[in-house]
Short mmCIF file of C-alpha atoms in Angstrom, two decimals:
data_model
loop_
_atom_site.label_atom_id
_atom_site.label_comp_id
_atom_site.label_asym_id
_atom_site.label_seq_id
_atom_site.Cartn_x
_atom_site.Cartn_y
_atom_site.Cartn_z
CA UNK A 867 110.72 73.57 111.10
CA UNK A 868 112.32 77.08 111.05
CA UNK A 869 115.19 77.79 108.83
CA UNK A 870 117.33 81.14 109.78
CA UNK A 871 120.23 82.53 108.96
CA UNK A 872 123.04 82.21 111.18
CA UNK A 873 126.18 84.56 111.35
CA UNK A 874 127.28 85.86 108.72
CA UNK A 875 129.96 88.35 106.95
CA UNK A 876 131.34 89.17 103.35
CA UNK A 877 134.43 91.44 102.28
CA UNK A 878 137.69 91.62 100.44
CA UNK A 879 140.31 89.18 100.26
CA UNK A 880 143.94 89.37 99.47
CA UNK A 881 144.15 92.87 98.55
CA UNK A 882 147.75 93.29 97.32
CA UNK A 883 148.90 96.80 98.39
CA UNK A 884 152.77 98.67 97.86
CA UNK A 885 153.00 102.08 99.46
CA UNK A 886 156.42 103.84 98.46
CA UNK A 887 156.58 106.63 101.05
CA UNK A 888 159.24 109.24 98.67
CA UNK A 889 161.42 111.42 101.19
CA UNK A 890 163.60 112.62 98.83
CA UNK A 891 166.19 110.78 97.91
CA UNK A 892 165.23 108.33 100.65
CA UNK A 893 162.35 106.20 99.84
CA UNK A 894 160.38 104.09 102.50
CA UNK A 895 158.57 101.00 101.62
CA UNK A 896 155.23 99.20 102.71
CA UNK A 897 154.11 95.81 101.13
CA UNK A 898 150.87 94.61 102.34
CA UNK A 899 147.92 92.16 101.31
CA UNK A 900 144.51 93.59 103.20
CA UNK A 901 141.61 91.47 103.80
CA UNK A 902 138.40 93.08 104.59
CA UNK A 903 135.35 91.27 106.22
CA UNK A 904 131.82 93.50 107.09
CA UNK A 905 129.11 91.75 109.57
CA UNK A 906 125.65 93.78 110.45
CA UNK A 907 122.29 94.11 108.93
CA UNK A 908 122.77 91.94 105.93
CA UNK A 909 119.42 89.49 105.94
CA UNK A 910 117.74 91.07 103.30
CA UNK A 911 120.64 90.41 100.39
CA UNK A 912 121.14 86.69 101.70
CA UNK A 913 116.91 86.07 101.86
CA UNK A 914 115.16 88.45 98.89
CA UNK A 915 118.75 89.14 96.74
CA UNK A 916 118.15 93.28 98.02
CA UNK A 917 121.41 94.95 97.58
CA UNK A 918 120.84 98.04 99.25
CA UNK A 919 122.73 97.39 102.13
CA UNK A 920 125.41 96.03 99.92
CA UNK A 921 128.94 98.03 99.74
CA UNK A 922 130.51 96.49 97.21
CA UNK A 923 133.90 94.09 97.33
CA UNK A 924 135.48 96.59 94.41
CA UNK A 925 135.07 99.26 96.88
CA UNK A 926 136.42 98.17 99.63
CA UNK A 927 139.53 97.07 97.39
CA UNK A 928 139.24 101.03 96.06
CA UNK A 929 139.11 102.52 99.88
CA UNK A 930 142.68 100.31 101.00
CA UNK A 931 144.55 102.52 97.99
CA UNK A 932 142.53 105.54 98.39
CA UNK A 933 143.13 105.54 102.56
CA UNK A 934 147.23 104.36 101.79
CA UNK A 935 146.91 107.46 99.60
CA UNK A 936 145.53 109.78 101.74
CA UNK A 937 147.04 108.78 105.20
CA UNK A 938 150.12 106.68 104.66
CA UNK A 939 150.66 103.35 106.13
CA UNK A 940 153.01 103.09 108.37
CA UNK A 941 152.25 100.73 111.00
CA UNK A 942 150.05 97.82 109.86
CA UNK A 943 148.11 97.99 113.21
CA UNK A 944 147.52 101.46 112.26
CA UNK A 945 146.16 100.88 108.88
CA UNK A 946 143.93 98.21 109.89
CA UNK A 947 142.64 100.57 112.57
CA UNK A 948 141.85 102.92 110.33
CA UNK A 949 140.00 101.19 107.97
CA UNK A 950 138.02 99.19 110.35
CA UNK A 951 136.82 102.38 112.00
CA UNK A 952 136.08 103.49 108.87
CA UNK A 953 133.77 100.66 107.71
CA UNK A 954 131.71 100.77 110.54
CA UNK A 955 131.34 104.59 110.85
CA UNK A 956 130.89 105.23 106.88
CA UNK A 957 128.12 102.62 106.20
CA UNK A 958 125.10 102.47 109.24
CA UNK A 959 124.40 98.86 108.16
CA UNK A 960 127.78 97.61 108.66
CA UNK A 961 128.08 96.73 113.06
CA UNK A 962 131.71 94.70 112.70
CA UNK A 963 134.06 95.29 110.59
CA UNK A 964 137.49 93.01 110.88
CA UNK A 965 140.74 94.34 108.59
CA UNK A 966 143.42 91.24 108.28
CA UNK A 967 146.57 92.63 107.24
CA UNK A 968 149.80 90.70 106.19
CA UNK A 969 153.55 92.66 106.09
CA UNK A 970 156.25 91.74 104.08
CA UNK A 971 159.20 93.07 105.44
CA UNK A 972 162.05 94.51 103.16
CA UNK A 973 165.77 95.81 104.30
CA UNK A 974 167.29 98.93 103.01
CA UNK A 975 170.22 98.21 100.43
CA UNK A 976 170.21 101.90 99.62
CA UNK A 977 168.10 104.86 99.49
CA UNK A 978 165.62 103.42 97.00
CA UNK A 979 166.85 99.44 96.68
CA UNK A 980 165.06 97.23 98.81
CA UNK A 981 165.64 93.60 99.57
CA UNK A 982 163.07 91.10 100.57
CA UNK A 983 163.37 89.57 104.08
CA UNK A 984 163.65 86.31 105.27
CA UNK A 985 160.57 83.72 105.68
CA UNK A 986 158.35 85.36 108.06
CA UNK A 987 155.67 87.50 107.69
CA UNK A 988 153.79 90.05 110.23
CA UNK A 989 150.06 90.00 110.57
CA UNK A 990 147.18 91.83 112.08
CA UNK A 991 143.64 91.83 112.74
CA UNK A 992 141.51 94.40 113.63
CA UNK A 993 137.97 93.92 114.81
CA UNK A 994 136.01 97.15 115.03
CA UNK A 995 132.13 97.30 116.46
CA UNK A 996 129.53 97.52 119.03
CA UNK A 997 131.68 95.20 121.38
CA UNK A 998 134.62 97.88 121.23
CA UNK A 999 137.96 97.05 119.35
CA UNK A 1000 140.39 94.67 119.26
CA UNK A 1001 143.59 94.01 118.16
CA UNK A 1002 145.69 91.28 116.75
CA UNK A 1003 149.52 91.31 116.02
CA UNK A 1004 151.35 88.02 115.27
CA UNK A 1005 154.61 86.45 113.47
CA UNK A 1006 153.72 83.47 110.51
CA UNK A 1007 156.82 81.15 108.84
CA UNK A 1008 159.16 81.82 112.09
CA UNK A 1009 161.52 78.78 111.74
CA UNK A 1010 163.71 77.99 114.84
CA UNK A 1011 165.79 74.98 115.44
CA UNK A 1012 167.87 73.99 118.20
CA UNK A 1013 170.41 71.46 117.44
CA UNK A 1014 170.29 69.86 120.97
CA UNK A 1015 168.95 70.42 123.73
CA UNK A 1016 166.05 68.55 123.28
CA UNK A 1017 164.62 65.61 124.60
CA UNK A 1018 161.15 62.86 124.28
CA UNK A 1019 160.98 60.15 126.16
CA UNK A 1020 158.35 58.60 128.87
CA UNK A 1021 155.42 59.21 126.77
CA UNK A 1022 152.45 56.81 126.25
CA UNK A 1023 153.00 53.54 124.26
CA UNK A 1024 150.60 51.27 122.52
CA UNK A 1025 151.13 47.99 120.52
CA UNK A 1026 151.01 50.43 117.32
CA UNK A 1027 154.20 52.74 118.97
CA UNK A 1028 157.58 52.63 117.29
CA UNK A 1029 159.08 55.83 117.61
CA UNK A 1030 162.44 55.32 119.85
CA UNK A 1031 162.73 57.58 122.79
CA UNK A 1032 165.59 59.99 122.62
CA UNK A 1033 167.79 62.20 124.78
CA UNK A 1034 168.89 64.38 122.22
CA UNK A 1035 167.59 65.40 119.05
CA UNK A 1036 166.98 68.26 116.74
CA UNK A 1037 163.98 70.33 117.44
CA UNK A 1038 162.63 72.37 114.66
CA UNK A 1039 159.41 74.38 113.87
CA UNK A 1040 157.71 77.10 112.01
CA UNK A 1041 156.33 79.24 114.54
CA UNK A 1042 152.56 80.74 113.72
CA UNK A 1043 152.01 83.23 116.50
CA UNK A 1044 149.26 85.73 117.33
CA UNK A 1045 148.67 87.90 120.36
CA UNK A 1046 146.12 90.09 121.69
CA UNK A 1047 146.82 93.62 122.93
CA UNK A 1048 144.86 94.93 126.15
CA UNK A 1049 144.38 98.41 123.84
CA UNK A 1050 143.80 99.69 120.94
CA UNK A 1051 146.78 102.13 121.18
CA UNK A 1052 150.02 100.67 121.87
CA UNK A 1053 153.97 101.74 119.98
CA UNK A 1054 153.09 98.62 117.50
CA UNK A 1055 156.44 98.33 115.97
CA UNK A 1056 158.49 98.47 119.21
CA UNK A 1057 155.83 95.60 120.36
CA UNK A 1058 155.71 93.51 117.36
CA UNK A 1059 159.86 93.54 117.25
CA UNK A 1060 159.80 92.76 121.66
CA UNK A 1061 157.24 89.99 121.14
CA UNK A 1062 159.12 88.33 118.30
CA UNK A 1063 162.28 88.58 120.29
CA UNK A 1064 160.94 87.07 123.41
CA UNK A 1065 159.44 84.39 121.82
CA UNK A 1066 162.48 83.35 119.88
CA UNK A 1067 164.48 83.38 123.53
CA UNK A 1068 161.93 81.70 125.06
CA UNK A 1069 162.76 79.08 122.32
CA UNK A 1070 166.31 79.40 122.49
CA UNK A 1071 166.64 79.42 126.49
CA UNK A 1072 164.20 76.59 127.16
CA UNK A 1073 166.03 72.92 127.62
CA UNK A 1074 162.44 70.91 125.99
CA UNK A 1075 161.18 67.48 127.15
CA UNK A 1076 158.35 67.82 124.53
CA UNK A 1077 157.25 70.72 122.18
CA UNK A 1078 154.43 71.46 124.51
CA UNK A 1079 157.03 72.32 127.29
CA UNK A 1080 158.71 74.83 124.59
CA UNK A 1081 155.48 76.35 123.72
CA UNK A 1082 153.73 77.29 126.97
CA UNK A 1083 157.45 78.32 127.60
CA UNK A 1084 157.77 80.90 124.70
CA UNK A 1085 153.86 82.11 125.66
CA UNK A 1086 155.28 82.59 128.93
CA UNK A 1087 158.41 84.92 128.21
CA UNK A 1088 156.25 87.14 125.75
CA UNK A 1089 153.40 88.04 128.22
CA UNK A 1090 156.49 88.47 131.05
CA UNK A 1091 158.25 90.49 128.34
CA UNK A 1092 155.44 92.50 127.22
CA UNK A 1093 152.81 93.56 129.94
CA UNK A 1094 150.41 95.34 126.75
CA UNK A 1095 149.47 91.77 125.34
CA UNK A 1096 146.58 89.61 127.51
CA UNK A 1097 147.56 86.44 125.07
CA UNK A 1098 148.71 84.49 122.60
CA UNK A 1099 147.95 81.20 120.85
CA UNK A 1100 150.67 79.36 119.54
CA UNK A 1101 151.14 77.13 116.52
CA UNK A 1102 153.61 75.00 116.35
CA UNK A 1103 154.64 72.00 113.66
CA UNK A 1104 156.97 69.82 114.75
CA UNK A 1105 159.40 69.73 111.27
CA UNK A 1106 161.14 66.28 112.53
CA UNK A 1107 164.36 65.31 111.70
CA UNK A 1108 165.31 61.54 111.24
CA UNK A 1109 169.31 60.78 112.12
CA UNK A 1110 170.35 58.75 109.04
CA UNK A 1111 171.27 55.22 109.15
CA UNK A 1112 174.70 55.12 107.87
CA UNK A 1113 175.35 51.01 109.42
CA UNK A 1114 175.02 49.93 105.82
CA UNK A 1115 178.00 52.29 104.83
CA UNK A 1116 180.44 51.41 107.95
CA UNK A 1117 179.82 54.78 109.41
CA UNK A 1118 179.00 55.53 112.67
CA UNK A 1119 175.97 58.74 112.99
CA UNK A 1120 176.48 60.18 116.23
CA UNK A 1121 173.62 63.24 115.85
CA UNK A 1122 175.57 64.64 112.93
CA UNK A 1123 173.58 63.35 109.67
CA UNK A 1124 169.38 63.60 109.55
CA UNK A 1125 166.95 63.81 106.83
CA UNK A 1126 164.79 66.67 107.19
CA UNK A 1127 161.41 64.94 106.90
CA UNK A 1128 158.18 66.81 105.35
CA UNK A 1129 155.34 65.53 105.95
CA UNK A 1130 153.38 64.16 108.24
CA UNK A 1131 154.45 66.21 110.92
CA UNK A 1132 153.64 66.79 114.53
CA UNK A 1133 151.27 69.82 115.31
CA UNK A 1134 151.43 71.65 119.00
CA UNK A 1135 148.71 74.03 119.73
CA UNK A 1136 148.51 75.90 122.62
CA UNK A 1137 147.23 79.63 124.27
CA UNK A 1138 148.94 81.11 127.07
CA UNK A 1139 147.19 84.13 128.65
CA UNK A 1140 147.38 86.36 131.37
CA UNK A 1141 144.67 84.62 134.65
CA UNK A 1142 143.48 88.55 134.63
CA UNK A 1143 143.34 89.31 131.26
CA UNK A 1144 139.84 90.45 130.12
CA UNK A 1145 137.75 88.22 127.88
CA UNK A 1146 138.26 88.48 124.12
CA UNK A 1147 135.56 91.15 122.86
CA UNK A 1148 135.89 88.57 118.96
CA UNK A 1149 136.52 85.24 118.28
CA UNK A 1150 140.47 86.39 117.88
CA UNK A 1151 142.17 82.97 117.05
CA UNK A 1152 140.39 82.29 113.89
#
């Protein structure tokens, strides 16, 4: 029997990064946390502990300050493309590199006061080698709810089913979306902010029978929205909401009082691409 070693990569994680742009008076803020991850000709560390192929963690850590230093920040997209291009050109061992990046938005109070945003966060990924480059945007901690305009009934029953089917309830969820560009170039904040709008309209316009219906439907409006991304994959928790039984109390509950359950919840998945959209050049949806 043969033993071999199978893929493999090593990098950075979690790389906490603030970039205060100073324009004056004006200041312009980036908040970040970079993850780095190299693949190429790495045998010899994993099999005979020989290191000279080896950059170092602490230096890529040391190249995400040095590179928000030296070139800014701006766009996350950017960044990532940047330092993944960097990786793979800079070291001859190194064949893939992939940058993560998450952004923390903040809005402008003043010309240096900053508050945080609200629960989302932006993220990228960037993978960089032999296969050409790819690119990455999506939209984490989304939370949408519709009120009405939601339905689930006719589904499959068993002698274990008790849910009751409904004709109106509360849907709610925590959308975790990523998308792949068709290039490595695009206006990445004009984009990111069209792709987050059209999937919250595709949420907000779509009258759902199930989740899955709402998902493929909010896939849908982004790639009609936005012709520069081939897909997206789609994450979707069902956070379910249980009308309260207020018999014992001599109230009536006509869809106005729920209890916002936690766990265990529902979970939709789901990718919705483009039928000529070329194949994925990385494993994207990891």
């Amino acid at each position: 029997m043969a033993i071999v070693l199978g893929p493999n990569r090593y990098g950075k994680a979690e790389v906490r990064l603030v970039r205060v742009t100073r324009d004056g008076d004006t200041h312009h803020l980036a908040d970040l946390t970079v993850g780095i991850a190299l693949a190429g000709d790495l045998a010899a560390t994993h099999q005979r502990g020989d290191n000279s192929g080896v950059l170092p963690t602490d230096t890529m850590k040391n190249t995400v300050y040095a590179f928000a230093k030296e070139h800014g920040v701006a766009e996350p997209e950017s960044f990532a493309l940047r330092l993944a291009r960097h990786f793979v050109a800079d070291q001859a061992q190194v064949h893939t590199a992939r940058v993560s990046v998450e952004a923390y938005g903040w809005d402008r109070l003043g010309p240096h006061s900053f508050q945080r945003q609200g629960s989302w966060t932006r993220t990228c990924t960037v993978t960089h080698g032999g296969d050409g480059t790819q690119v990455v945007t999506g939209i984490t901690g989304l939370v949408l709810l519709n009120t009405t305009a939601s339905e689930f009934h006719g589904y499959v029953t068993d002698r274990y089913t008790t849910l009751p089917e409904t004709t109106d309830r509360i849907l709610a969820t925590a959308v975790d979306a990523r998308w792949r560009h068709l290039t490595d170039a695009a206006p990445w904040d004009d984009s990111f902010r069209g792709a987050r709008d059209a999937l919250v309209a595709g949420f907000v316009d779509t009258y759902s029978y199930s989740l899955q219906q709402t998902l493929y439907a909010m896939g849908t409006r982004l790639l009609t929205d936005r012709p520069e991304i081939a897909e997206v994959r789609l994450t979707l928790p069902n956070k379910h909401h249980y009308p309260v039984d207020l018999a014992p109390f001599g109230q009536d509950n006509a869809g106005e009082v729920f209890l916002a359950g936690d766990r265990p919840y529902g979970l939709i998945e789901g990718t919705v691409t483009r039928d000529d959209a070329p194949p994925a050049s990385a494993e994207w949806y990891l």
